Amino acid sequence: SQQGEEDPQALSIQEGENATMNCSYKTSINNLQWYRQNSGRGLVHLILIRSNEREKHSGRLRVTLDTSKKSSSLLITASRAADTASYFCATAGGQAGTALIFGKGTTLSVSS
Amino acid sequence: EAGVAQSPRYKIIEKRQSVAFWCNPISGHATLYWYQQILGQGPKLLIQFQNNGVVDDSQLPKDRFSAERLKGVDSTLKIQPAKLEDSAVYLCASSHGTSGRGETQYFGPGTRLLVL
């Protein structure tokens, strides 16, 4: 079953604009991760935020986590055409041995 | 370091045929995962190995899917017999540790399977 639900399903922006994607989940988590998937490729890990963290940055990426609302957001600043991809949030449960559960993803298209 | 290797990259088979996928994880990674990704959806875990033992295979359709990880390194995933609904990308991933607490996973390029 899929726990994370990304919103929006698709997003189209111009180069230089910011892109924001949201993820909601249902049960308690140990951490939440964001992955990127370029067309026809495997997934690439972007960032991991633990349940006791509220915000994390990595380059042009900013991730927030609100465990009270069971939601996370991924902000990509100053988007580039190369950011065109699908973005997935994945949650890790609180119990040892639980693997990641992925959402359906947000498809981001950045045009020049 | 070398990434996760998978082969073949593409496979087309007729329904009821069998097919096998191979995965070589990143050297030293104890945990290996197989995911199924249907078009337009996120990856769904099929099976998780820790070294050469199965940690989770609750979503593996065991009547037709099987997987093994001999010697705790390479792994193969087999489908026999294939159905039309098995058309998907099969992703292999690995992670370093054995805690299972949602470690960062490193994915291979995937095998795109089309069942006709």
PDB file of C-alpha atoms in Angstrom:
ATOM      1  CA  SER A   1       0.000   0.000   0.000  1.00  0.00           C
ATOM      2  CA  GLN A   2       1.146   3.558  -0.643  1.00  0.00           C
ATOM      3  CA  GLN A   3       1.367   5.835   2.347  1.00  0.00           C
ATOM      4  CA  GLY A   4       2.668   9.061   0.868  1.00  0.00           C
ATOM      5  CA  GLU A   5       0.489  11.115  -1.415  1.00  0.00           C
ATOM      6  CA  GLU A   6       2.173  13.878  -3.375  1.00  0.00           C
ATOM      7  CA  ASP A   7       0.435  17.033  -4.470  1.00  0.00           C
ATOM      8  CA  PRO A   8       0.190  18.259  -7.152  1.00  0.00           C
ATOM      9  CA  GLN A   9       0.380  15.283  -9.493  1.00  0.00           C
ATOM     10  CA  ALA A  10       1.916  17.484 -12.172  1.00  0.00           C
ATOM     11  CA  LEU A  11       3.585  20.897 -12.132  1.00  0.00           C
ATOM     12  CA  SER A  12       4.788  23.039 -15.027  1.00  0.00           C
ATOM     13  CA  ILE A  13       6.968  26.089 -14.445  1.00  0.00           C
ATOM     14  CA  GLN A  14       9.488  28.311 -16.197  1.00  0.00           C
ATOM     15  CA  GLU A  15      13.219  28.224 -15.566  1.00  0.00           C
ATOM     16  CA  GLY A  16      14.168  30.388 -12.636  1.00  0.00           C
ATOM     17  CA  GLU A  17      10.882  29.906 -10.815  1.00  0.00           C
ATOM     18  CA  ASN A  18      10.504  27.983  -7.587  1.00  0.00           C
ATOM     19  CA  ALA A  19       8.745  24.618  -7.459  1.00  0.00           C
ATOM     20  CA  THR A  20       6.926  23.361  -4.381  1.00  0.00           C
ATOM     21  CA  MET A  21       5.700  19.804  -3.949  1.00  0.00           C
ATOM     22  CA  ASN A  22       3.790  18.473  -0.975  1.00  0.00           C
ATOM     23  CA  CYS A  23       3.551  15.042   0.558  1.00  0.00           C
ATOM     24  CA  SER A  24       1.044  13.761   3.088  1.00  0.00           C
ATOM     25  CA  TYR A  25       1.254  10.470   4.927  1.00  0.00           C
ATOM     26  CA  LYS A  26      -0.891   8.474   7.307  1.00  0.00           C
ATOM     27  CA  THR A  27       1.094   6.765  10.068  1.00  0.00           C
ATOM     28  CA  SER A  28       3.996   7.673  12.327  1.00  0.00           C
ATOM     29  CA  ILE A  29       7.403   7.714  10.700  1.00  0.00           C
ATOM     30  CA  ASN A  30      11.081   7.437  11.543  1.00  0.00           C
ATOM     31  CA  ASN A  31      12.111   9.586   8.611  1.00  0.00           C
ATOM     32  CA  LEU A  32      10.886  10.892   5.276  1.00  0.00           C
ATOM     33  CA  GLN A  33      12.938  10.945   2.114  1.00  0.00           C
ATOM     34  CA  TRP A  34      12.618  12.588  -1.278  1.00  0.00           C
ATOM     35  CA  TYR A  35      13.797  10.936  -4.474  1.00  0.00           C
ATOM     36  CA  ARG A  36      14.029  12.127  -8.074  1.00  0.00           C
ATOM     37  CA  GLN A  37      13.451   9.952 -11.122  1.00  0.00           C
ATOM     38  CA  ASN A  38      14.402  11.096 -14.571  1.00  0.00           C
ATOM     39  CA  SER A  39      12.500   9.518 -17.442  1.00  0.00           C
ATOM     40  CA  GLY A  40      13.584   5.930 -17.990  1.00  0.00           C
ATOM     41  CA  ARG A  41      16.055   5.964 -15.120  1.00  0.00           C
ATOM     42  CA  GLY A  42      16.296   4.717 -11.565  1.00  0.00           C
ATOM     43  CA  LEU A  43      15.590   6.844  -8.524  1.00  0.00           C
ATOM     44  CA  VAL A  44      18.153   9.182  -7.028  1.00  0.00           C
ATOM     45  CA  HIS A  45      18.097  10.075  -3.350  1.00  0.00           C
ATOM     46  CA  LEU A  46      17.788  13.816  -2.735  1.00  0.00           C
ATOM     47  CA  ILE A  47      17.358  14.389   0.966  1.00  0.00           C
ATOM     48  CA  LEU A  48      16.346  12.669   4.211  1.00  0.00           C
ATOM     49  CA  ILE A  49      14.624  14.413   7.104  1.00  0.00           C
ATOM     50  CA  ARG A  50      14.185  12.677  10.454  1.00  0.00           C
ATOM     51  CA  SER A  51      10.999  12.804  12.473  1.00  0.00           C
ATOM     52  CA  ASN A  52      12.604  15.107  15.058  1.00  0.00           C
ATOM     53  CA  GLU A  53      13.711  17.629  12.412  1.00  0.00           C
ATOM     54  CA  ARG A  54      11.527  20.394  11.021  1.00  0.00           C
ATOM     55  CA  GLU A  55      13.565  21.745   8.132  1.00  0.00           C
ATOM     56  CA  LYS A  56      16.569  20.714   6.098  1.00  0.00           C
ATOM     57  CA  HIS A  57      18.495  22.269   3.238  1.00  0.00           C
ATOM     58  CA  SER A  58      20.676  20.831   0.512  1.00  0.00           C
ATOM     59  CA  GLY A  59      21.831  23.185  -2.220  1.00  0.00           C
ATOM     60  CA  ARG A  60      18.706  24.489  -3.969  1.00  0.00           C
ATOM     61  CA  LEU A  61      16.482  22.057  -2.059  1.00  0.00           C
ATOM     62  CA  ARG A  62      14.557  22.873   1.095  1.00  0.00           C
ATOM     63  CA  VAL A  63      12.484  20.233   2.850  1.00  0.00           C
ATOM     64  CA  THR A  64      10.098  20.803   5.727  1.00  0.00           C
ATOM     65  CA  LEU A  65       8.376  18.246   7.906  1.00  0.00           C
ATOM     66  CA  ASP A  66       5.308  18.771  10.068  1.00  0.00           C
ATOM     67  CA  THR A  67       4.665  15.579  12.004  1.00  0.00           C
ATOM     68  CA  SER A  68       1.539  17.008  13.645  1.00  0.00           C
ATOM     69  CA  LYS A  69      -0.040  17.411  10.207  1.00  0.00           C
ATOM     70  CA  LYS A  70       1.735  14.353   8.782  1.00  0.00           C
ATOM     71  CA  SER A  71       2.995  16.368   5.854  1.00  0.00           C
ATOM     72  CA  SER A  72       6.211  17.415   4.150  1.00  0.00           C
ATOM     73  CA  SER A  73       7.111  19.828   1.405  1.00  0.00           C
ATOM     74  CA  LEU A  74       9.971  19.961  -1.061  1.00  0.00           C
ATOM     75  CA  LEU A  75      10.969  23.352  -2.431  1.00  0.00           C
ATOM     76  CA  ILE A  76      13.311  23.612  -5.398  1.00  0.00           C
ATOM     77  CA  THR A  77      14.528  27.166  -5.839  1.00  0.00           C
ATOM     78  CA  ALA A  78      15.606  28.744  -9.128  1.00  0.00           C
ATOM     79  CA  SER A  79      14.504  25.736 -11.165  1.00  0.00           C
ATOM     80  CA  ARG A  80      16.459  24.614 -14.208  1.00  0.00           C
ATOM     81  CA  ALA A  81      15.425  22.553 -17.209  1.00  0.00           C
ATOM     82  CA  ALA A  82      17.546  19.730 -15.786  1.00  0.00           C
ATOM     83  CA  ASP A  83      15.195  19.571 -12.779  1.00  0.00           C
ATOM     84  CA  THR A  84      12.511  18.127 -15.067  1.00  0.00           C
ATOM     85  CA  ALA A  85      11.715  14.758 -13.500  1.00  0.00           C
ATOM     86  CA  SER A  86       9.304  12.930 -11.230  1.00  0.00           C
ATOM     87  CA  TYR A  87       9.710  13.506  -7.516  1.00  0.00           C
ATOM     88  CA  PHE A  88       8.669  10.942  -4.914  1.00  0.00           C
ATOM     89  CA  CYS A  89       8.388  11.138  -1.181  1.00  0.00           C
ATOM     90  CA  ALA A  90       9.054   7.947   0.735  1.00  0.00           C
ATOM     91  CA  THR A  91       8.317   7.278   4.377  1.00  0.00           C
ATOM     92  CA  ALA A  92      10.121   4.968   6.750  1.00  0.00           C
ATOM     93  CA  GLY A  93       8.061   3.594   9.626  1.00  0.00           C
ATOM     94  CA  GLY A  94       8.977   3.673  13.274  1.00  0.00           C
ATOM     95  CA  GLN A  95       9.778  -0.012  13.526  1.00  0.00           C
ATOM     96  CA  ALA A  96      13.087  -1.608  12.644  1.00  0.00           C
ATOM     97  CA  GLY A  97      13.041  -3.633   9.468  1.00  0.00           C
ATOM     98  CA  THR A  98      10.420  -1.556   7.704  1.00  0.00           C
ATOM     99  CA  ALA A  99      11.325  -0.516   4.214  1.00  0.00           C
ATOM    100  CA  LEU A 100      10.378   2.707   2.451  1.00  0.00           C
ATOM    101  CA  ILE A 101       6.847   3.291   1.220  1.00  0.00           C
ATOM    102  CA  PHE A 102       6.689   5.531  -1.823  1.00  0.00           C
ATOM    103  CA  GLY A 103       3.959   7.880  -2.973  1.00  0.00           C
ATOM    104  CA  LYS A 104       2.756   8.231  -6.548  1.00  0.00           C
ATOM    105  CA  GLY A 105       4.992  11.177  -7.291  1.00  0.00           C
ATOM    106  CA  THR A 106       4.827  14.681  -8.704  1.00  0.00           C
ATOM    107  CA  THR A 107       5.891  15.183 -12.306  1.00  0.00           C
ATOM    108  CA  LEU A 108       7.771  18.467 -12.657  1.00  0.00           C
ATOM    109  CA  SER A 109       8.321  20.065 -16.039  1.00  0.00           C
ATOM    110  CA  VAL A 110      10.651  23.058 -16.257  1.00  0.00           C
ATOM    111  CA  SER A 111      10.686  24.873 -19.554  1.00  0.00           C
ATOM    112  CA  SER A 112      13.309  27.314 -20.755  1.00  0.00           C
TER     113      SER A 112
ATOM    114  CA  GLU B   1      32.204   3.630  -6.229  1.00  0.00           C
ATOM    115  CA  ALA B   2      30.202   1.643  -8.770  1.00  0.00           C
ATOM    116  CA  GLY B   3      26.441   1.931  -8.545  1.00  0.00           C
ATOM    117  CA  VAL B   4      23.779  -0.737  -8.505  1.00  0.00           C
ATOM    118  CA  ALA B   5      23.888  -2.777 -11.697  1.00  0.00           C
ATOM    119  CA  GLN B   6      20.867  -4.420 -13.277  1.00  0.00           C
ATOM    120  CA  SER B   7      20.346  -6.511 -16.366  1.00  0.00           C
ATOM    121  CA  PRO B   8      18.763  -6.749 -18.765  1.00  0.00           C
ATOM    122  CA  ARG B   9      17.594  -3.164 -19.268  1.00  0.00           C
ATOM    123  CA  TYR B  10      14.643  -4.168 -21.425  1.00  0.00           C
ATOM    124  CA  LYS B  11      12.735  -7.386 -21.876  1.00  0.00           C
ATOM    125  CA  ILE B  12       9.712  -8.272 -24.015  1.00  0.00           C
ATOM    126  CA  ILE B  13       8.030 -11.628 -23.466  1.00  0.00           C
ATOM    127  CA  GLU B  14       4.742 -13.351 -24.215  1.00  0.00           C
ATOM    128  CA  LYS B  15       2.338 -14.010 -21.369  1.00  0.00           C
ATOM    129  CA  ARG B  16       2.884 -17.330 -19.614  1.00  0.00           C
ATOM    130  CA  GLN B  17       6.602 -17.202 -20.407  1.00  0.00           C
ATOM    131  CA  SER B  18       9.208 -16.909 -17.686  1.00  0.00           C
ATOM    132  CA  VAL B  19      11.745 -14.140 -17.168  1.00  0.00           C
ATOM    133  CA  ALA B  20      14.609 -13.439 -14.790  1.00  0.00           C
ATOM    134  CA  PHE B  21      16.245 -10.207 -13.712  1.00  0.00           C
ATOM    135  CA  TRP B  22      19.669  -9.818 -12.163  1.00  0.00           C
ATOM    136  CA  CYS B  23      20.973  -7.251  -9.690  1.00  0.00           C
ATOM    137  CA  ASN B  24      24.440  -6.539  -8.342  1.00  0.00           C
ATOM    138  CA  PRO B  25      24.279  -4.101  -5.394  1.00  0.00           C
ATOM    139  CA  ILE B  26      26.884  -1.615  -4.296  1.00  0.00           C
ATOM    140  CA  SER B  27      29.822  -3.434  -2.766  1.00  0.00           C
ATOM    141  CA  GLY B  28      29.449  -3.863   0.972  1.00  0.00           C
ATOM    142  CA  HIS B  29      25.748  -3.064   1.092  1.00  0.00           C
ATOM    143  CA  ALA B  30      24.011  -5.534   3.355  1.00  0.00           C
ATOM    144  CA  THR B  31      20.414  -4.833   2.369  1.00  0.00           C
ATOM    145  CA  LEU B  32      18.945  -5.365  -1.081  1.00  0.00           C
ATOM    146  CA  TYR B  33      15.451  -4.490  -2.302  1.00  0.00           C
ATOM    147  CA  TRP B  34      13.367  -5.344  -5.356  1.00  0.00           C
ATOM    148  CA  TYR B  35      10.597  -2.931  -6.326  1.00  0.00           C
ATOM    149  CA  GLN B  36       7.917  -3.022  -8.993  1.00  0.00           C
ATOM    150  CA  GLN B  37       7.008   0.305 -10.552  1.00  0.00           C
ATOM    151  CA  ILE B  38       3.922   0.378 -12.726  1.00  0.00           C
ATOM    152  CA  LEU B  39       3.619   3.310 -15.127  1.00  0.00           C
ATOM    153  CA  GLY B  40       2.408   6.419 -13.352  1.00  0.00           C
ATOM    154  CA  GLN B  41       2.912   5.038  -9.856  1.00  0.00           C
ATOM    155  CA  GLY B  42       5.604   4.997  -7.234  1.00  0.00           C
ATOM    156  CA  PRO B  43       7.783   1.955  -6.594  1.00  0.00           C
ATOM    157  CA  LYS B  44       6.197  -0.850  -4.593  1.00  0.00           C
ATOM    158  CA  LEU B  45       8.419  -3.100  -2.522  1.00  0.00           C
ATOM    159  CA  LEU B  46       8.356  -6.735  -3.585  1.00  0.00           C
ATOM    160  CA  ILE B  47      11.061  -8.198  -1.370  1.00  0.00           C
ATOM    161  CA  GLN B  48      13.800  -7.041   0.987  1.00  0.00           C
ATOM    162  CA  PHE B  49      16.909  -9.074   1.782  1.00  0.00           C
ATOM    163  CA  GLN B  50      19.313  -8.495   4.630  1.00  0.00           C
ATOM    164  CA  ASN B  51      22.527 -10.269   3.691  1.00  0.00           C
ATOM    165  CA  ASN B  52      21.063 -13.484   2.246  1.00  0.00           C
ATOM    166  CA  GLY B  53      17.977 -13.653   4.448  1.00  0.00           C
ATOM    167  CA  VAL B  54      14.497 -12.385   3.582  1.00  0.00           C
ATOM    168  CA  VAL B  55      13.287  -9.524   5.798  1.00  0.00           C
ATOM    169  CA  ASP B  56      10.006  -8.708   4.051  1.00  0.00           C
ATOM    170  CA  ASP B  57       8.280 -10.460   1.156  1.00  0.00           C
ATOM    171  CA  SER B  58       4.722  -9.697   2.159  1.00  0.00           C
ATOM    172  CA  GLN B  59       3.879  -8.062  -1.193  1.00  0.00           C
ATOM    173  CA  LEU B  60       5.602 -10.628  -3.389  1.00  0.00           C
ATOM    174  CA  PRO B  61       3.075 -12.684  -5.412  1.00  0.00           C
ATOM    175  CA  LYS B  62       4.629 -15.951  -4.398  1.00  0.00           C
ATOM    176  CA  ASP B  63       2.586 -18.063  -6.791  1.00  0.00           C
ATOM    177  CA  ARG B  64       4.547 -16.597  -9.701  1.00  0.00           C
ATOM    178  CA  PHE B  65       7.408 -14.491  -8.334  1.00  0.00           C
ATOM    179  CA  SER B  66      10.534 -15.789  -6.652  1.00  0.00           C
ATOM    180  CA  ALA B  67      13.773 -14.161  -5.606  1.00  0.00           C
ATOM    181  CA  GLU B  68      17.033 -15.230  -4.134  1.00  0.00           C
ATOM    182  CA  ARG B  69      20.211 -13.620  -2.941  1.00  0.00           C
ATOM    183  CA  LEU B  70      22.941 -16.177  -2.878  1.00  0.00           C
ATOM    184  CA  LYS B  71      26.045 -15.483  -0.762  1.00  0.00           C
ATOM    185  CA  GLY B  72      24.510 -12.185   0.294  1.00  0.00           C
ATOM    186  CA  VAL B  73      25.631 -10.308  -2.805  1.00  0.00           C
ATOM    187  CA  ASP B  74      23.924 -10.647  -6.213  1.00  0.00           C
ATOM    188  CA  SER B  75      20.224 -11.284  -6.490  1.00  0.00           C
ATOM    189  CA  THR B  76      17.833 -12.624  -9.099  1.00  0.00           C
ATOM    190  CA  LEU B  77      14.108 -12.028  -9.399  1.00  0.00           C
ATOM    191  CA  LYS B  78      12.081 -14.477 -11.460  1.00  0.00           C
ATOM    192  CA  ILE B  79       8.546 -14.380 -12.802  1.00  0.00           C
ATOM    193  CA  GLN B  80       6.979 -17.652 -13.927  1.00  0.00           C
ATOM    194  CA  PRO B  81       4.524 -17.562 -15.611  1.00  0.00           C
ATOM    195  CA  ALA B  82       4.239 -13.889 -16.545  1.00  0.00           C
ATOM    196  CA  LYS B  83       0.899 -12.116 -16.815  1.00  0.00           C
ATOM    197  CA  LEU B  84       0.000  -8.977 -18.734  1.00  0.00           C
ATOM    198  CA  GLU B  85      -0.253  -7.016 -15.479  1.00  0.00           C
ATOM    199  CA  ASP B  86       3.405  -7.756 -14.719  1.00  0.00           C
ATOM    200  CA  SER B  87       4.408  -5.163 -17.320  1.00  0.00           C
ATOM    201  CA  ALA B  88       6.370  -2.659 -15.265  1.00  0.00           C
ATOM    202  CA  VAL B  89       9.840  -1.449 -14.397  1.00  0.00           C
ATOM    203  CA  TYR B  90      11.614  -3.660 -11.890  1.00  0.00           C
ATOM    204  CA  LEU B  91      13.998  -1.694  -9.739  1.00  0.00           C
ATOM    205  CA  CYS B  92      16.746  -3.039  -7.546  1.00  0.00           C
ATOM    206  CA  ALA B  93      18.127  -0.954  -4.706  1.00  0.00           C
ATOM    207  CA  SER B  94      20.637  -1.438  -1.939  1.00  0.00           C
ATOM    208  CA  SER B  95      21.470   0.210   1.364  1.00  0.00           C
ATOM    209  CA  HIS B  96      24.517  -0.014   3.563  1.00  0.00           C
ATOM    210  CA  GLY B  97      23.300  -0.976   6.987  1.00  0.00           C
ATOM    211  CA  THR B  98      21.054  -3.561   8.525  1.00  0.00           C
ATOM    212  CA  SER B  99      18.935  -1.460  10.860  1.00  0.00           C
ATOM    213  CA  GLY B 100      16.135  -1.243   8.341  1.00  0.00           C
ATOM    214  CA  ARG B 101      15.135   2.118   9.775  1.00  0.00           C
ATOM    215  CA  GLY B 102      14.564   3.750   6.420  1.00  0.00           C
ATOM    216  CA  GLU B 103      18.156   4.110   5.334  1.00  0.00           C
ATOM    217  CA  THR B 104      19.051   5.908   2.140  1.00  0.00           C
ATOM    218  CA  GLN B 105      18.621   3.562  -0.774  1.00  0.00           C
ATOM    219  CA  TYR B 106      20.656   3.520  -3.973  1.00  0.00           C
ATOM    220  CA  PHE B 107      18.784   2.440  -7.059  1.00  0.00           C
ATOM    221  CA  GLY B 108      19.830   0.717 -10.232  1.00  0.00           C
ATOM    222  CA  PRO B 109      18.562   1.840 -13.652  1.00  0.00           C
ATOM    223  CA  GLY B 110      15.777  -0.752 -13.652  1.00  0.00           C
ATOM    224  CA  THR B 111      14.575  -3.410 -16.048  1.00  0.00           C
ATOM    225  CA  ARG B 112      11.614  -2.433 -18.202  1.00  0.00           C
ATOM    226  CA  LEU B 113       9.407  -5.505 -18.776  1.00  0.00           C
ATOM    227  CA  LEU B 114       6.681  -5.673 -21.377  1.00  0.00           C
ATOM    228  CA  VAL B 115       4.404  -8.721 -21.361  1.00  0.00           C
ATOM    229  CA  LEU B 116       2.423  -9.220 -24.576  1.00  0.00           C
TER     230      LEU B 116
END
